[in-house]
Coordinates of C-alpha atoms in Angstrom, one line a residue:
X1 CA -0.2 -0.1 0.1
X2 CA 1.5 3.2 -1.1
X3 CA 1.8 5.8 2.0
X4 CA 1.4 9.6 2.1
X5 CA 4.3 11.8 3.1
X6 CA 2.8 14.5 5.7
X7 CA 3.6 17.0 3.1
X8 CA 1.8 14.8 0.5
X9 CA -1.2 14.5 2.8
X10 CA -1.3 18.0 4.1
X11 CA -1.0 19.0 0.3
X12 CA -4.5 16.7 -0.2
X13 CA -5.9 18.4 2.6
X14 CA -5.5 22.0 1.8
X15 CA -7.0 21.6 -1.8
X16 CA -10.3 20.0 -0.2
X17 CA -10.4 22.8 2.0
X18 CA -12.0 26.0 2.8
X19 CA -9.6 28.9 2.2
X20 CA -7.2 29.7 5.2
X21 CA -5.1 32.2 3.3
X22 CA -6.1 35.4 1.3
X23 CA -4.1 37.4 -1.3
X24 CA -4.7 41.2 -1.6
X25 CA -3.6 42.9 -4.6
X26 CA -1.8 46.4 -3.6
X27 CA 0.7 47.0 -6.1
X28 CA -0.7 49.3 -8.7
X29 CA -0.4 53.3 -9.0
X30 CA -4.0 53.8 -8.4
X31 CA -3.6 57.4 -10.1
X32 CA -7.8 58.2 -10.6
X33 CA -7.6 58.4 -6.6
X34 CA -3.9 58.9 -5.5
X35 CA -3.5 62.5 -7.0
X36 CA 0.3 62.9 -5.9
X37 CA 3.2 60.8 -5.6
X38 CA 3.3 60.8 -1.8
X39 CA -0.6 59.6 -2.1
X40 CA -0.8 55.8 -1.7
X41 CA -4.6 54.5 -2.6
X42 CA -4.8 51.3 -0.3
X43 CA -4.1 53.6 2.6
X44 CA -7.2 56.0 1.7
X45 CA -9.4 56.4 4.7
X46 CA -12.9 55.0 4.9
X47 CA -14.9 55.1 7.8
X48 CA -11.8 56.1 10.0
X49 CA -9.8 52.9 8.5
X50 CA -7.9 52.7 5.5
X51 CA -9.2 50.1 2.7
X52 CA -6.8 47.6 2.8
X53 CA -6.8 47.5 6.7
X54 CA -10.6 46.9 6.7
X55 CA -10.4 44.1 4.6
X56 CA -7.6 42.5 6.2
X57 CA -9.6 43.2 9.3
X58 CA -12.8 41.4 7.9
X59 CA -10.7 38.4 6.5
X60 CA -9.0 37.9 10.0
X61 CA -12.5 38.1 11.9
X62 CA -13.9 35.1 9.0
X63 CA -11.0 33.0 9.9
X64 CA -8.5 33.8 7.9
X65 CA -4.9 32.8 9.1
X66 CA -2.6 34.8 6.7
X67 CA -2.8 37.6 4.5
X68 CA -0.4 37.5 1.7
X69 CA -0.1 41.4 0.3
X70 CA 1.4 41.9 -3.0
X71 CA 3.0 45.8 -3.4
X72 CA 4.5 47.3 -5.9
X73 CA 4.5 50.9 -5.6
X74 CA 5.4 52.7 -2.5
X75 CA 6.0 49.1 -1.2
X76 CA 8.0 50.3 1.7
X77 CA 5.5 52.6 3.2
X78 CA 2.8 50.6 2.4
X79 CA 4.3 47.9 4.2
X80 CA 5.7 49.8 7.4
X81 CA 2.2 51.2 7.4
X82 CA 0.7 48.2 7.5
X83 CA 2.6 46.6 10.3
X84 CA 1.7 49.2 12.2
X85 CA -1.9 49.5 11.9
X86 CA -2.5 46.0 11.7
X87 CA -0.6 44.6 14.6
X88 CA -3.4 44.4 16.8
X89 CA -5.0 42.2 14.2
X90 CA -4.9 38.4 14.8
X91 CA -3.7 37.2 11.4
X92 CA -0.3 36.8 9.6
X93 CA 0.9 39.4 7.1
X94 CA 2.8 38.2 4.4
X95 CA 4.3 40.9 1.8
X96 CA 5.5 39.9 -1.5
X97 CA 6.9 42.4 -3.7
X98 CA 5.9 42.8 -7.7
X99 CA 8.9 44.4 -9.3
X100 CA 6.7 44.5 -12.4
X101 CA 3.8 46.4 -10.7
X102 CA 3.3 48.5 -14.1
X103 CA 2.3 45.9 -15.5
X104 CA -1.3 43.9 -15.7
X105 CA -2.8 42.8 -12.2
X106 CA -2.3 39.0 -13.6
X107 CA 1.3 39.5 -12.7
X108 CA 0.7 40.6 -9.5
X109 CA -1.7 37.7 -8.5
X110 CA 1.3 35.2 -10.2
X111 CA 3.9 37.3 -7.5
X112 CA 1.9 35.6 -4.8
X113 CA 2.4 32.0 -6.3
X114 CA 5.1 30.6 -3.9
X115 CA 3.2 32.0 -0.9
X116 CA 0.2 30.2 -1.4
X117 CA -0.4 26.4 -0.1
X118 CA -3.5 25.5 -1.0
X119 CA -7.2 27.1 -1.7
X120 CA -7.1 30.9 -1.0
X121 CA -9.3 34.0 -1.3
X122 CA -8.5 36.8 -3.5
X123 CA -9.4 40.1 -3.6
X124 CA -8.3 44.0 -4.0
X125 CA -6.6 46.5 -1.9
X126 CA -9.1 49.2 -3.4
X127 CA -12.5 47.2 -2.6
X128 CA -15.2 47.5 0.0
X129 CA -17.0 44.6 1.0
X130 CA -20.0 43.4 3.1
X131 CA -18.4 41.6 5.6
X132 CA -20.9 38.8 5.2
X133 CA -19.4 38.3 1.4
X134 CA -16.2 37.5 2.8
X135 CA -17.5 35.3 5.7
X136 CA -19.4 33.6 2.6
X137 CA -15.8 33.5 0.8
X138 CA -13.8 31.8 3.8
X139 CA -16.2 29.3 4.2
X140 CA -16.6 28.0 0.3
X141 CA -14.6 25.6 -1.0
X142 CA -13.5 26.3 -5.3
X143 CA -14.5 23.3 -7.8
X144 CA -11.3 21.2 -8.3
X145 CA -8.7 22.7 -10.6
X146 CA -10.8 26.0 -10.8
X147 CA -12.1 29.1 -9.1
X148 CA -15.4 31.0 -8.3
X149 CA -16.0 34.5 -9.0
X150 CA -18.2 36.3 -6.8
X151 CA -20.9 38.2 -8.9
X152 CA -23.4 40.8 -8.5
X153 CA -26.8 40.6 -10.6
X154 CA -28.0 44.0 -9.6
X155 CA -27.0 46.2 -12.7
X156 CA -29.3 48.7 -11.7
X157 CA -27.2 49.5 -8.4
X158 CA -23.4 49.3 -10.0
X159 CA -22.3 52.7 -9.6
X160 CA -20.2 53.0 -12.7
X161 CA -21.0 50.5 -14.8
X162 CA -18.8 51.6 -17.5
X163 CA -15.5 50.7 -15.2
X164 CA -16.8 47.8 -14.0
X165 CA -15.8 44.3 -15.5
X166 CA -18.5 42.8 -16.9
X167 CA -19.8 38.7 -16.9
X168 CA -21.6 36.5 -18.8
X169 CA -22.9 33.5 -16.6
X170 CA -24.5 30.5 -18.1
X171 CA -25.4 27.7 -16.4
X172 CA -23.4 28.7 -12.9
X173 CA -20.2 29.5 -14.8
X174 CA -18.2 32.1 -16.5
X175 CA -19.2 32.1 -20.2
X176 CA -17.5 35.8 -21.2
X177 CA -15.4 38.3 -18.9
X178 CA -14.4 41.6 -19.9
X179 CA -15.0 45.5 -19.8
X180 CA -16.0 45.8 -23.1
X181 CA -18.2 42.2 -23.7
X182 CA -21.5 42.9 -25.6
X183 CA -23.4 40.8 -23.7
X184 CA -23.5 40.5 -20.2
X185 CA -25.8 39.5 -17.3
X186 CA -23.7 40.3 -14.0
X187 CA -20.6 42.2 -13.1
X188 CA -17.3 40.9 -11.4
X189 CA -17.0 42.1 -7.6
X190 CA -13.4 41.6 -7.6
X191 CA -13.6 38.7 -4.8
X192 CA -12.6 35.4 -5.7
X193 CA -12.3 31.6 -4.1
X194 CA -9.3 30.1 -6.0
X195 CA -7.4 27.0 -5.9
X196 CA -3.4 27.3 -7.1
X197 CA -4.9 26.2 -11.0
X198 CA -5.2 30.3 -11.3
X199 CA -1.4 30.3 -11.1
X200 CA -1.4 27.9 -14.3
X201 CA -4.0 29.3 -16.0
X202 CA -1.9 33.0 -15.6
X203 CA 1.2 31.3 -16.5
X204 CA -0.6 29.9 -19.8
X205 CA -2.2 33.5 -20.3
X206 CA 1.2 35.1 -20.1
X207 CA 3.3 32.8 -22.3
X208 CA 0.9 33.3 -25.3
X209 CA 1.4 36.9 -24.7
X210 CA 3.3 39.4 -27.1
X211 CA 4.3 41.5 -24.3
X212 CA 5.1 39.1 -21.5
X213 CA 2.2 40.5 -19.6
X214 CA -1.5 39.1 -18.7
X215 CA -4.3 40.2 -16.7
X216 CA -6.4 38.5 -13.9
X217 CA -9.3 38.3 -16.4
X218 CA -7.1 36.3 -19.2
X219 CA -6.7 33.8 -16.5
X220 CA -10.2 33.4 -15.7
X221 CA -10.8 33.3 -19.2
X222 CA -8.4 30.3 -19.2
X223 CA -10.3 28.5 -16.5
X224 CA -13.5 29.7 -18.2
X225 CA -12.2 27.4 -21.3
X226 CA -12.0 24.1 -18.8
X227 CA -15.0 24.5 -17.5
X228 CA -14.2 25.1 -14.1
X229 CA -14.8 29.0 -13.5
X230 CA -17.8 28.9 -11.4
X231 CA -19.7 31.8 -10.1
X232 CA -21.4 33.0 -6.5
X233 CA -24.2 35.3 -6.7
X234 CA -23.9 37.9 -4.1
X235 CA -27.5 38.1 -3.6
X236 CA -28.8 41.7 -1.7
X237 CA -25.1 42.2 -0.2
X238 CA -23.1 45.7 -1.3
X239 CA -19.7 46.0 -2.4
X240 CA -18.0 48.9 -3.9
X241 CA -14.8 49.4 -5.8
X242 CA -13.1 52.7 -5.1
X243 CA -11.2 54.4 -8.2
X244 CA -11.9 58.0 -8.0
X245 CA -13.1 60.4 -5.4
X246 CA -17.0 59.7 -6.2
X247 CA -16.7 56.3 -5.7
X248 CA -14.8 56.9 -2.3
X249 CA -17.8 59.0 -1.3
X250 CA -20.2 56.3 -2.3
X251 CA -18.1 53.7 0.0
X252 CA -18.3 56.4 2.8
X253 CA -21.8 55.9 2.8
X254 CA -21.7 52.2 2.3
X255 CA -19.4 51.6 5.3
X256 CA -21.7 54.0 7.6
X257 CA -24.6 51.6 6.8
X258 CA -22.6 48.4 7.1
X259 CA -20.8 49.4 10.6
X260 CA -24.5 50.5 12.0
X261 CA -25.6 47.2 11.4
X262 CA -25.3 45.1 15.0
X263 CA -22.6 42.2 14.6
X264 CA -25.5 39.7 15.5
X265 CA -27.3 40.8 12.7
X266 CA -24.8 39.7 10.1
X267 CA -23.4 36.7 11.9

């Protein structure tokens, strides 16, 4: 009888488990919101807490044990600030520097590859989520060799549809994705539950590119072709991408509403 080593057994368990790690992309310039060279978008305050710190806190509240933060622009300042501001949050912070941070966001995801052991949550430093969205993500096991994208079907409530990444969902799976696709019935919320197969998909997309680059959407499209890119409907829950001052104002209103809800009401 073939016996598994402890490492092999742990890898199998990680692949069959809900996520215990999360990746937050925080490498970009964020120039639409960060107006000066000293301005750092993930550190913008919303409801008295920075955008990225809020996500780290909620991920820790959901049982995530380690948050891998991919840095790039102003990496030293961001890491120093988070180590100070998150010192009382019971979660391990791991910082990974992406020297190619001026490229597409798929390259930032690939930068986290070596730090990830099993299934993981993937999200962005500049997004605000209803904590219940993260709770659902932290308790969800993604499909084998695939991933789940949390999507919003409430198209009439999307704050900036022109900038949103559109998704065509068919039979519970992603059939098409992109900012300019003509037919869609949902939008990408920027929250994913992933297996490590996402890294292989991004490697393949990068290898096929003409400029050694790839976007996250291109990696998702690769999984889509294999039939392993599923979706999860967020229902009535709220989220907000924060790309400019108007979106920041919208996020402030959303957070004020969410923070007023008693904890037991969303538990």
